[in-house]
Short mmCIF file of C-alpha atoms in Angstrom, two decimals:
data_model
loop_
_atom_site.label_atom_id
_atom_site.label_comp_id
_atom_site.label_asym_id
_atom_site.label_seq_id
_atom_site.Cartn_x
_atom_site.Cartn_y
_atom_site.Cartn_z
CA MET Z 14 44.06 172.19 119.55
CA THR Z 15 45.20 174.50 122.12
CA GLU Z 16 48.50 173.23 122.91
CA ARG Z 17 51.35 175.44 124.16
CA PHE Z 18 55.08 174.76 123.77
CA GLU Z 19 57.63 176.43 125.84
CA GLY Z 20 61.12 176.14 126.92
CA ALA Z 21 62.76 177.61 130.14
CA ASP Z 22 66.59 177.97 130.63
CA VAL Z 23 67.30 175.56 127.72
CA THR Z 24 70.82 174.76 127.50
CA CYS Z 25 72.53 172.55 124.80
CA ARG Z 26 75.78 170.97 125.19
CA ARG Z 27 77.49 169.01 122.23
CA GLY Z 28 80.66 167.14 123.39
CA ASN Z 29 82.68 169.71 125.21
CA ARG Z 30 80.81 172.80 123.77
CA LEU Z 31 78.11 174.65 125.16
CA VAL Z 32 76.18 175.54 121.87
CA PHE Z 33 73.83 178.11 123.55
CA ALA Z 34 72.67 178.55 127.17
CA GLY Z 35 69.93 180.05 129.15
CA LEU Z 36 67.42 179.96 126.36
CA ASP Z 37 63.59 180.82 127.10
CA PHE Z 38 60.78 180.72 124.85
CA ALA Z 39 57.02 180.27 124.81
CA LEU Z 40 54.64 179.57 121.80
CA PRO Z 41 50.96 180.03 122.24
CA PRO Z 42 48.43 177.93 120.08
CA GLY Z 43 48.74 178.84 116.46
CA GLY Z 44 52.05 180.60 117.12
CA ALA Z 45 55.06 180.55 114.87
CA LEU Z 46 58.66 180.83 116.00
CA VAL Z 47 61.43 182.03 113.65
CA LEU Z 48 65.06 180.66 114.73
CA THR Z 49 67.84 183.20 113.49
CA GLY Z 50 71.60 183.34 113.96
CA ALA Z 51 74.93 182.80 112.45
CA ASN Z 52 76.17 179.40 111.24
CA GLY Z 53 76.87 177.11 114.16
CA THR Z 54 74.81 179.01 116.77
CA GLY Z 55 72.69 176.01 117.35
CA LYS Z 56 69.62 176.31 115.28
CA THR Z 57 69.56 172.81 114.16
CA SER Z 58 70.27 171.51 117.63
CA LEU Z 59 67.64 173.52 119.11
CA LEU Z 60 64.99 172.02 116.54
CA ARG Z 61 66.48 168.59 117.60
CA LEU Z 62 66.15 169.44 121.35
CA MET Z 63 62.60 170.52 120.44
CA ALA Z 64 61.86 167.22 118.56
CA GLY Z 65 63.01 165.24 121.62
CA LEU Z 66 65.89 163.54 119.54
CA LEU Z 67 68.43 165.14 121.87
CA PRO Z 68 68.09 165.75 125.53
CA PRO Z 69 68.65 169.43 127.00
CA TRP Z 70 71.76 169.50 129.05
CA ARG Z 71 70.02 171.69 131.62
CA GLY Z 72 66.51 173.39 131.47
CA ARG Z 73 63.32 171.99 130.30
CA LEU Z 74 61.15 171.71 127.43
CA GLY Z 75 57.19 171.76 128.27
CA TRP Z 76 54.15 170.92 126.26
CA SER Z 77 50.83 172.03 127.64
CA GLY Z 78 51.99 171.90 131.17
CA GLY Z 79 53.91 168.69 131.02
CA THR Z 80 57.61 168.01 130.26
CA ILE Z 81 58.42 166.30 127.13
CA ALA Z 82 61.26 164.23 128.59
CA ASP Z 83 58.52 162.49 130.64
CA ASP Z 84 57.24 160.44 127.63
CA LEU Z 85 59.55 161.07 124.61
CA ASP Z 86 57.86 158.49 122.31
CA HIS Z 87 54.56 160.55 122.91
CA HIS Z 88 56.04 163.72 122.18
CA HIS Z 89 57.56 162.11 118.95
CA ARG Z 90 54.28 161.64 117.66
CA ARG Z 91 53.38 165.39 118.15
CA VAL Z 92 56.36 166.37 116.05
CA ARG Z 93 57.06 166.57 112.35
CA LEU Z 94 60.82 167.29 111.96
CA ILE Z 95 61.93 168.30 108.33
CA GLY Z 96 65.54 168.56 108.75
CA HIS Z 97 68.53 168.78 106.22
CA LEU Z 98 68.06 165.21 105.02
CA ASP Z 99 64.99 164.39 103.01
CA ALA Z 100 64.74 160.93 103.80
CA VAL Z 101 63.67 160.06 100.36
CA LYS Z 102 64.76 156.40 99.33
CA PRO Z 103 66.09 156.12 95.59
CA GLY Z 104 63.91 152.93 95.06
CA LEU Z 105 60.47 154.18 95.97
CA THR Z 106 58.51 156.32 93.99
CA ALA Z 107 57.10 159.71 95.62
CA LEU Z 108 53.69 158.28 96.36
CA GLU Z 109 55.09 155.18 97.94
CA THR Z 110 57.46 157.07 100.09
CA LEU Z 111 54.44 159.08 101.32
CA CYS Z 112 52.24 156.04 101.70
CA ALA Z 113 54.85 154.11 103.75
CA TRP Z 114 55.26 157.35 106.07
CA GLY Z 115 51.48 157.47 106.21
CA HIS Z 116 51.24 154.08 107.56
CA LEU Z 117 53.77 154.59 109.99
CA VAL Z 118 52.68 157.79 111.78
CA ASP Z 119 50.21 157.57 114.46
CA ARG Z 120 47.07 157.77 112.58
CA ALA Z 121 44.67 156.97 115.49
CA GLY Z 122 45.87 160.07 117.44
CA ALA Z 123 45.37 162.05 114.12
CA ALA Z 124 41.88 160.81 113.55
CA ASN Z 125 40.81 161.63 117.02
CA ARG Z 126 42.21 165.13 116.66
CA SER Z 127 40.57 166.00 113.31
CA GLY Z 128 37.39 164.02 114.32
CA ALA Z 129 37.57 161.74 111.11
CA GLY Z 130 36.32 158.27 111.41
CA ALA Z 131 38.18 155.28 111.84
CA ASP Z 132 38.03 154.39 108.22
CA ALA Z 133 40.52 157.19 107.66
CA ASP Z 134 43.17 154.40 108.76
CA THR Z 135 42.52 152.13 105.96
CA GLU Z 136 44.74 151.46 102.95
CA SER Z 137 42.60 153.98 100.56
CA GLY Z 138 42.65 156.68 103.50
CA VAL Z 139 46.32 156.82 103.34
CA MET Z 140 46.50 156.77 99.65
CA THR Z 141 43.95 159.65 99.31
CA GLN Z 142 45.90 161.66 101.97
CA ALA Z 143 49.27 161.03 99.93
CA GLU Z 144 47.76 162.04 96.75
CA SER Z 145 46.39 165.15 98.17
CA ALA Z 146 49.77 165.86 99.94
CA LEU Z 147 51.62 165.54 96.61
CA ALA Z 148 49.16 167.76 94.87
CA TRP Z 149 49.63 170.38 97.54
CA PHE Z 150 53.27 170.74 96.62
CA GLY Z 151 52.59 170.27 92.94
CA LEU Z 152 54.18 166.77 92.72
CA GLU Z 153 51.21 164.78 91.27
CA PRO Z 154 53.10 164.41 87.72
CA LEU Z 155 55.84 162.76 89.64
CA ALA Z 156 53.86 160.38 91.81
CA GLU Z 157 55.22 157.46 89.93
CA VAL Z 158 58.87 158.48 89.70
CA PRO Z 159 61.41 156.91 91.81
CA GLY Z 160 63.21 159.02 94.26
CA ARG Z 161 66.59 158.69 92.32
CA TYR Z 162 65.35 160.65 89.55
CA LEU Z 163 64.06 163.43 91.72
CA SER Z 164 65.82 166.82 91.79
CA ALA Z 165 67.10 168.44 94.93
CA GLY Z 166 64.08 170.90 95.08
CA GLN Z 167 61.64 167.96 94.32
CA LYS Z 168 63.13 165.97 97.04
CA ARG Z 169 62.58 168.86 99.31
CA ARG Z 170 59.07 169.11 98.25
CA LEU Z 171 58.36 165.57 98.85
CA ALA Z 172 60.05 165.79 102.32
CA LEU Z 173 57.67 168.78 103.12
CA ALA Z 174 54.77 167.04 101.89
CA ARG Z 175 55.18 164.44 104.62
CA LEU Z 176 53.84 167.35 106.88
CA LEU Z 177 50.46 166.99 105.53
CA MET Z 178 50.14 163.25 106.44
CA GLY Z 179 48.27 162.56 109.55
CA ALA Z 180 47.89 165.54 111.82
CA ALA Z 181 50.88 166.51 114.11
CA PRO Z 182 50.36 169.90 116.32
CA LEU Z 183 54.27 170.86 116.24
CA TRP Z 184 55.96 171.39 112.96
CA LEU Z 185 59.90 171.63 113.25
CA LEU Z 186 61.34 173.00 109.97
CA ASP Z 187 65.06 173.24 109.39
CA GLU Z 188 65.70 175.92 106.62
CA PRO Z 189 62.65 174.77 104.80
CA SER Z 190 63.24 177.41 102.08
CA ASN Z 191 66.54 175.66 101.00
CA ALA Z 192 66.25 174.49 97.21
CA LEU Z 193 62.66 175.55 96.97
CA ASP Z 194 61.54 177.55 93.89
CA ARG Z 195 59.02 180.57 94.41
CA ALA Z 196 55.99 178.59 93.82
CA ALA Z 197 56.82 175.80 96.11
CA LEU Z 198 57.63 178.48 98.94
CA GLY Z 199 54.29 179.76 98.34
CA ARG Z 200 52.80 176.32 98.66
CA LEU Z 201 54.64 176.04 101.97
CA GLU Z 202 53.43 179.34 103.19
CA ALA Z 203 49.96 178.29 102.49
CA ALA Z 204 50.53 174.98 104.25
CA ILE Z 205 51.92 176.59 107.41
CA ALA Z 206 49.05 179.22 107.40
CA ARG Z 207 46.55 176.42 107.18
CA HIS Z 208 48.34 174.63 110.13
CA ARG Z 209 48.42 177.80 112.51
CA GLY Z 210 44.91 178.34 111.61
CA SER Z 211 43.77 175.20 113.14
CA GLY Z 212 45.97 175.76 116.12
CA GLY Z 213 49.11 174.09 115.08
CA LEU Z 214 52.52 175.40 116.10
CA VAL Z 215 55.54 176.03 113.82
CA VAL Z 216 59.13 176.58 114.54
CA LEU Z 217 61.49 177.10 111.84
CA SER Z 218 65.06 178.22 111.18
CA THR Z 219 65.91 180.29 108.28
CA HIS Z 220 68.61 182.56 106.59
CA ALA Z 221 66.43 184.05 104.08
CA ASP Z 222 63.96 187.02 104.54
CA TRP Z 223 60.75 185.22 104.22
CA ARG Z 224 58.98 184.40 107.42
CA PRO Z 225 55.39 183.55 108.44
CA PRO Z 226 53.24 186.57 109.28
CA ASP Z 227 53.43 187.63 112.88
CA ALA Z 228 55.95 185.20 113.79
CA LEU Z 229 58.04 185.52 117.13
CA THR Z 230 61.83 185.67 116.38
CA LEU Z 231 64.45 183.92 118.45
CA ASP Z 232 67.93 185.20 117.64
CA LEU Z 233 70.32 182.52 118.69
CA ASN Z 234 73.22 184.88 118.52
CA ARG Z 235 72.02 186.31 121.71
CA PHE Z 236 72.49 182.96 123.82
CA GLN Z 237 75.88 182.28 122.88
CA VAL Z 238 78.31 181.49 125.49
CA ALA Z 239 81.36 183.86 125.81
CA GLY Z 240 84.40 181.92 124.77
CA ALA Z 241 82.73 179.39 122.95
CA GLY Z 242 83.98 175.76 123.47
CA GLY Z 243 84.72 176.08 126.99
CA TRP Z 244 82.65 176.00 130.16
CA ALA Z 245 80.90 179.23 130.92
CA ALA Z 246 81.69 180.43 134.33
CA ASP Z 247 79.21 183.19 134.20
CA TRP Z 248 75.75 181.89 133.45
CA SER Z 249 74.25 185.44 133.20
CA VAL Z 250 75.85 185.77 129.83
CA GLY Z 251 73.09 183.43 128.61
CA ALA Z 252 70.53 185.71 129.74
CA GLY Z 253 71.94 188.76 127.75
CA THR Z 254 69.77 191.10 126.38
CA GLY Z 255 71.53 191.28 122.84
CA ALA Z 256 72.82 194.70 123.46
CA GLY Z 257 76.52 193.91 123.00
CA ALA Z 258 76.21 190.32 121.82
CA ASP Z 259 75.20 190.82 118.30
CA ALA Z 260 77.22 189.93 115.13
CA ASP Z 261 80.17 187.62 116.16
CA ALA Z 262 81.28 189.34 119.46
CA GLY Z 263 81.91 186.89 122.23
CA LYS Z 264 82.14 183.92 119.98
CA GLY Z 265 85.75 182.70 119.88
CA PRO Z 266 87.05 180.40 117.12
CA ARG Z 267 85.24 177.09 117.08
CA PRO Z 268 87.25 174.09 118.53
CA MET B 18 48.79 148.18 121.13
CA ARG B 19 47.19 146.86 118.04
CA LEU B 20 48.03 150.17 116.14
CA ALA B 21 51.79 149.96 117.29
CA MET B 22 51.68 146.12 116.01
CA ARG B 23 50.42 147.22 112.74
CA GLN B 24 52.74 150.05 112.35
CA TRP B 25 55.53 147.51 113.23
CA MET B 26 54.35 145.25 110.42
CA HIS B 27 54.27 147.89 107.97
CA LEU B 28 58.02 148.87 108.84
CA VAL B 29 59.00 145.30 108.38
CA GLY B 30 57.09 145.31 105.11
CA ARG B 31 58.75 148.52 103.86
CA ASP B 32 62.23 147.24 104.60
CA VAL B 33 61.61 143.89 103.16
CA GLY B 34 60.07 145.79 99.91
CA LEU B 35 63.09 147.93 99.64
CA ALA B 36 65.36 144.99 99.61
CA ILE B 37 63.67 143.32 96.92
CA ARG B 38 63.40 146.55 94.90
CA GLN B 39 67.04 146.93 94.91
CA GLY B 40 67.51 143.39 94.08
CA SER B 41 71.25 142.77 94.88
CA ASP B 42 70.53 143.15 98.74
CA ALA B 43 68.21 140.21 98.72
CA THR B 44 70.05 137.95 96.57
CA MET B 45 73.54 138.69 97.52
CA ALA B 46 73.70 136.79 100.90
CA VAL B 47 72.37 133.50 99.34
CA PHE B 48 74.64 133.66 96.30
CA PHE B 49 77.55 134.34 98.55
CA PHE B 50 76.54 131.31 100.80
CA VAL B 51 76.36 128.96 97.62
CA LEU B 52 79.59 130.13 96.23
CA ALA B 53 81.43 130.20 99.47
CA ALA B 54 80.28 126.69 100.40
CA MET B 55 81.32 125.52 96.88
CA LEU B 56 84.73 126.79 97.05
CA PHE B 57 85.48 124.05 99.72
CA PRO B 58 85.31 121.08 97.41
CA PHE B 59 87.93 122.86 95.20
CA GLY B 60 90.15 123.64 98.06
CA VAL B 61 90.09 120.33 99.82
CA GLY B 62 89.43 118.00 97.01
CA PRO B 63 86.47 116.14 95.76
CA GLU B 64 87.14 113.12 98.37
CA PRO B 65 83.26 112.34 99.38
CA ASN B 66 84.22 111.05 102.83
CA ILE B 67 86.35 114.16 103.86
CA LEU B 68 83.43 116.40 102.53
CA ALA B 69 80.90 114.58 104.25
CA ARG B 70 82.96 114.91 107.37
CA ILE B 71 83.57 118.65 107.36
CA ALA B 72 80.23 119.59 105.59
CA PRO B 73 78.56 120.76 109.01
CA GLY B 74 81.27 123.13 109.63
CA ILE B 75 81.33 124.53 105.73
CA LEU B 76 77.64 125.01 105.78
CA TRP B 77 77.42 126.82 109.05
CA VAL B 78 80.53 129.06 108.57
CA SER B 79 79.50 129.93 104.98
CA ALA B 80 76.01 130.90 106.66
CA LEU B 81 77.45 132.82 109.27
CA LEU B 82 79.41 134.88 106.72
CA ALA B 83 76.59 135.28 104.50
CA THR B 84 74.50 137.01 107.30
CA LEU B 85 77.38 139.31 108.13
CA LEU B 86 77.57 140.71 104.60
CA SER B 87 74.59 142.96 104.54
CA LEU B 88 74.74 143.82 107.97
CA ASP B 89 76.59 147.20 107.50
CA ARG B 90 73.61 148.44 105.41
CA LEU B 91 71.08 147.63 108.08
CA PHE B 92 70.89 150.96 109.83
CA GLN B 93 73.60 152.84 108.06
CA ALA B 94 71.48 153.58 104.77
CA ASP B 95 68.45 154.79 106.92
CA HIS B 96 70.83 156.82 109.09
CA ASP B 97 72.60 158.47 106.01
CA ASP B 98 69.42 159.73 104.39
CA GLY B 99 67.64 160.89 107.61
CA SER B 100 65.14 158.03 107.43
CA LEU B 101 66.13 156.74 110.82
CA GLU B 102 65.30 159.74 112.76
CA GLN B 103 62.02 159.91 110.88
CA LEU B 104 61.25 156.34 111.97
CA TRP B 105 61.92 157.22 115.47
CA LEU B 106 59.83 160.36 115.26
CA ALA B 107 56.97 158.16 113.89
CA GLY B 108 56.23 157.23 117.47
CA LEU B 109 57.39 153.65 117.57
CA PRO B 110 60.04 153.01 120.49
CA LEU B 111 63.41 152.89 118.98
CA GLU B 112 63.84 149.27 120.17
CA ALA B 113 60.57 148.17 118.00
CA VAL B 114 62.25 149.95 115.07
CA ALA B 115 65.48 148.00 115.70
CA LEU B 116 63.71 144.62 116.09
CA ALA B 117 61.52 145.36 112.93
CA LYS B 118 64.83 146.10 110.88
CA THR B 119 66.29 143.03 112.03
CA THR B 120 63.38 140.96 111.21
CA ALA B 121 63.43 142.30 107.84
CA HIS B 122 67.17 141.50 107.75
CA TRP B 123 66.33 137.82 108.55
CA LEU B 124 63.65 137.47 106.08
CA ILE B 125 65.78 138.70 103.33
CA THR B 126 68.98 136.77 104.34
CA GLY B 127 68.20 134.04 106.94
CA LEU B 128 65.10 132.56 105.09
CA PRO B 129 66.81 132.19 101.74
CA LEU B 130 69.64 130.45 103.31
CA MET B 131 67.30 127.76 104.54
CA VAL B 132 65.96 127.05 101.36
CA ALA B 133 69.39 126.93 99.62
CA ALA B 134 71.31 125.14 102.37
CA PRO B 135 69.90 121.46 101.55
CA LEU B 136 70.85 121.91 97.84
CA VAL B 137 74.43 122.97 98.88
CA ALA B 138 74.47 120.00 101.39
CA ILE B 139 73.80 117.53 98.57
CA GLY B 140 76.77 118.87 96.67
CA LEU B 141 78.85 118.42 99.95
CA ASN B 142 77.72 114.84 100.35
CA LEU B 143 76.05 115.60 103.79
CA GLY B 144 74.54 112.25 105.30
CA SER B 145 70.85 111.87 104.76
CA GLU B 146 70.27 112.05 108.55
CA GLY B 147 71.79 115.57 108.70
CA PHE B 148 69.50 117.24 106.50
CA GLY B 149 66.49 117.81 108.97
CA VAL B 150 68.93 119.20 111.65
CA LEU B 151 70.65 121.51 109.20
CA VAL B 152 67.31 123.16 108.61
CA LEU B 153 66.34 123.18 112.11
CA SER B 154 69.64 124.57 113.19
CA LEU B 155 69.37 127.26 110.59
CA LEU B 156 65.79 128.09 111.56
CA LEU B 157 66.94 128.68 115.27
CA GLY B 158 70.48 129.97 114.56
CA THR B 159 70.28 132.52 111.69
CA PRO B 160 67.76 134.87 113.68
CA ALA B 161 70.14 134.79 116.54
CA LEU B 162 72.74 135.78 114.23
CA SER B 163 70.63 138.60 112.81
CA LEU B 164 69.85 139.84 116.22
CA ILE B 165 73.44 139.64 117.39
CA GLY B 166 74.48 141.46 114.36
CA SER B 167 72.15 144.17 114.65
CA VAL B 168 73.84 145.32 118.01
CA GLY B 169 77.21 145.45 116.05
CA ALA B 170 75.57 147.37 113.06
CA ALA B 171 73.99 149.74 115.54
CA LEU B 172 77.26 150.39 117.18
CA THR B 173 78.96 151.14 113.99
CA VAL B 174 76.39 153.56 112.55
CA GLY B 175 78.03 156.58 111.56
CA ALA B 176 81.74 154.92 111.75
CA ARG B 177 84.06 154.92 108.66
CA ARG B 178 84.62 151.53 107.36
CA GLY B 179 81.83 150.28 109.59
CA GLY B 180 81.68 146.91 107.83
CA VAL B 181 85.17 145.52 108.80
CA LEU B 182 84.35 146.87 112.41
CA ILE B 183 81.19 144.97 112.51
CA ALA B 184 82.76 141.64 111.55
CA LEU B 185 85.30 142.21 114.52
CA LEU B 186 82.64 143.08 116.85
CA VAL B 187 80.07 140.49 116.03
CA LEU B 188 82.13 137.35 114.83
CA PRO B 189 83.20 136.50 118.64
CA LEU B 190 79.74 136.77 119.74
CA GLU B 191 78.49 134.52 117.16
CA VAL B 192 80.99 131.51 118.06
CA PRO B 193 78.52 130.06 120.41
CA VAL B 194 75.60 129.88 117.77
CA LEU B 195 78.26 128.04 115.45
CA ILE B 196 79.40 125.80 118.05
CA PHE B 197 75.84 124.41 118.94
CA ALA B 198 74.67 124.32 115.43
CA THR B 199 77.53 122.18 114.15
CA GLY B 200 77.26 120.29 117.33
CA ALA B 201 73.61 119.37 116.64
CA MET B 202 74.47 118.21 113.11
CA ASP B 203 77.61 116.25 114.16
CA GLN B 204 75.20 114.56 116.69
CA ALA B 205 72.47 113.87 114.18
CA LEU B 206 75.21 112.47 111.58
CA ALA B 207 76.62 110.23 114.48
CA GLY B 208 73.12 108.75 114.93
CA LEU B 209 72.72 110.57 118.39
CA ALA B 210 69.95 112.81 119.45
CA ALA B 211 70.56 116.45 118.43
CA ARG B 212 67.83 117.74 120.92
CA SER B 213 70.06 119.16 123.54
CA HIS B 214 72.18 121.02 121.08
CA LEU B 215 69.11 122.60 119.35
CA MET B 216 67.65 123.56 122.66
CA LEU B 217 70.61 125.45 123.53
CA LEU B 218 70.48 127.37 120.10
CA GLY B 219 66.89 128.08 121.02
CA ALA B 220 67.94 129.55 124.20
CA ILE B 221 70.56 131.72 122.54
CA LEU B 222 67.65 132.90 120.30
CA ALA B 223 65.42 133.45 123.28
CA ALA B 224 67.96 135.47 125.18
CA ALA B 225 68.96 137.51 122.09
CA LEU B 226 65.35 138.25 121.02
CA PRO B 227 64.72 140.80 123.81
CA LEU B 228 68.33 141.79 124.75
CA ALA B 229 69.66 142.68 121.19
CA PRO B 230 66.96 145.38 120.33
CA LEU B 231 67.40 147.09 123.60
CA ALA B 232 71.23 147.05 123.07
CA ALA B 233 70.92 148.07 119.44
CA ALA B 234 68.29 150.98 120.38
CA ALA B 235 70.62 152.38 122.98
CA ALA B 236 73.34 152.32 120.31
CA LEU B 237 71.08 154.11 117.84
CA ARG B 238 70.07 156.73 120.31
CA GLN B 239 73.89 157.57 120.51
CA ALA B 240 74.05 157.80 117.01
CA LEU B 241 71.01 160.15 116.55
CA GLU B 242 72.00 162.58 119.27
#
């Protein structure tokens, strides 16, 4: 995989509020980007923009030369988004949750990328992959346990195990360390390292101190629009260098 | 293309499986239908001729309300736990996701109604000429009800007390289905051909099949933003 992911002048507007403006980033193959910033600075919004769930109000998100807005459904297949919600059904066991997901994701594309044969698409292929994904996050004792009996951390691990189903080049993780214990965090770090080793890209938001090795950092505090909640008269604020825009300066009360 | 079709079938299977696993979802609609239809003999009295006269209306109004029951959970449950955006990110167009979930809704509500309706019709003293048309009208009408309902369900995703809102949005749009379905049965009971009414029912279904998923997907896109 030699994909690049970049954004130029990305501006996000939710309702009447400009969440952030003039944001630029570029991720080389195997790169990792850590989003930091105070609550409400738009980390989740940026991840949803990157996933193509939300169109940018201005600016452009590009993938290996193309623009993701040109073919959103195709971009969705490139993305694994693990958000705040774990998408674990109370009635499905952990193994069933992963198998259902494995059948849904575009496995033909995954097989082409990994060079595996078409037989990876069979029932047993999905099952094997789901079992190894469960084992990676230490969930194999819980494979037959329905989602309603899982703890918050276990649900989180099950949501993260979805990353290992199929092969998507871009992982978007919204505060993945929430509710994880130290061992699970280690497994997540290992998964991220393996993913980056094969040329995959990772974007994650975090409040905690941990981050992948030699990751780029994007501080969303720097891209806040002065007088938040209104229209920015001066766009150059968005390109600020961060010298005076750190902490909560320039961010008025939220509407 | 074949892969997309298989993904779509898996999505339908997942939804049907989930509904059967939960039990109450799958049986609620058909029990409601039987109970609601059986209330009428208590209300209007057990006079067989009166019951036979109003049986088409009773059956169809009960069926319409029964399909409405589980609509509020159609997209809401998946939206609340984050599954809906994951389904979209799986690479299927949102229109296909909406159609798959609507198909599953019909399989777990509409299809059992078709099985239960003739039994209820016996209890309502429906004329023997009406049974075939009853099942046919349900076959054409209940998928249309699920499709029209899916638009209402998608529009109210994220709304508080969405269930009441769905009924207000969807019931006026479902009136044509009710008119032509009961019209077909009345024709058959009067010994006339029900063909034209059934064809109009089919036309409603043919129009709703492509249009409802488009509208539902547009509404879901708004909800997911």
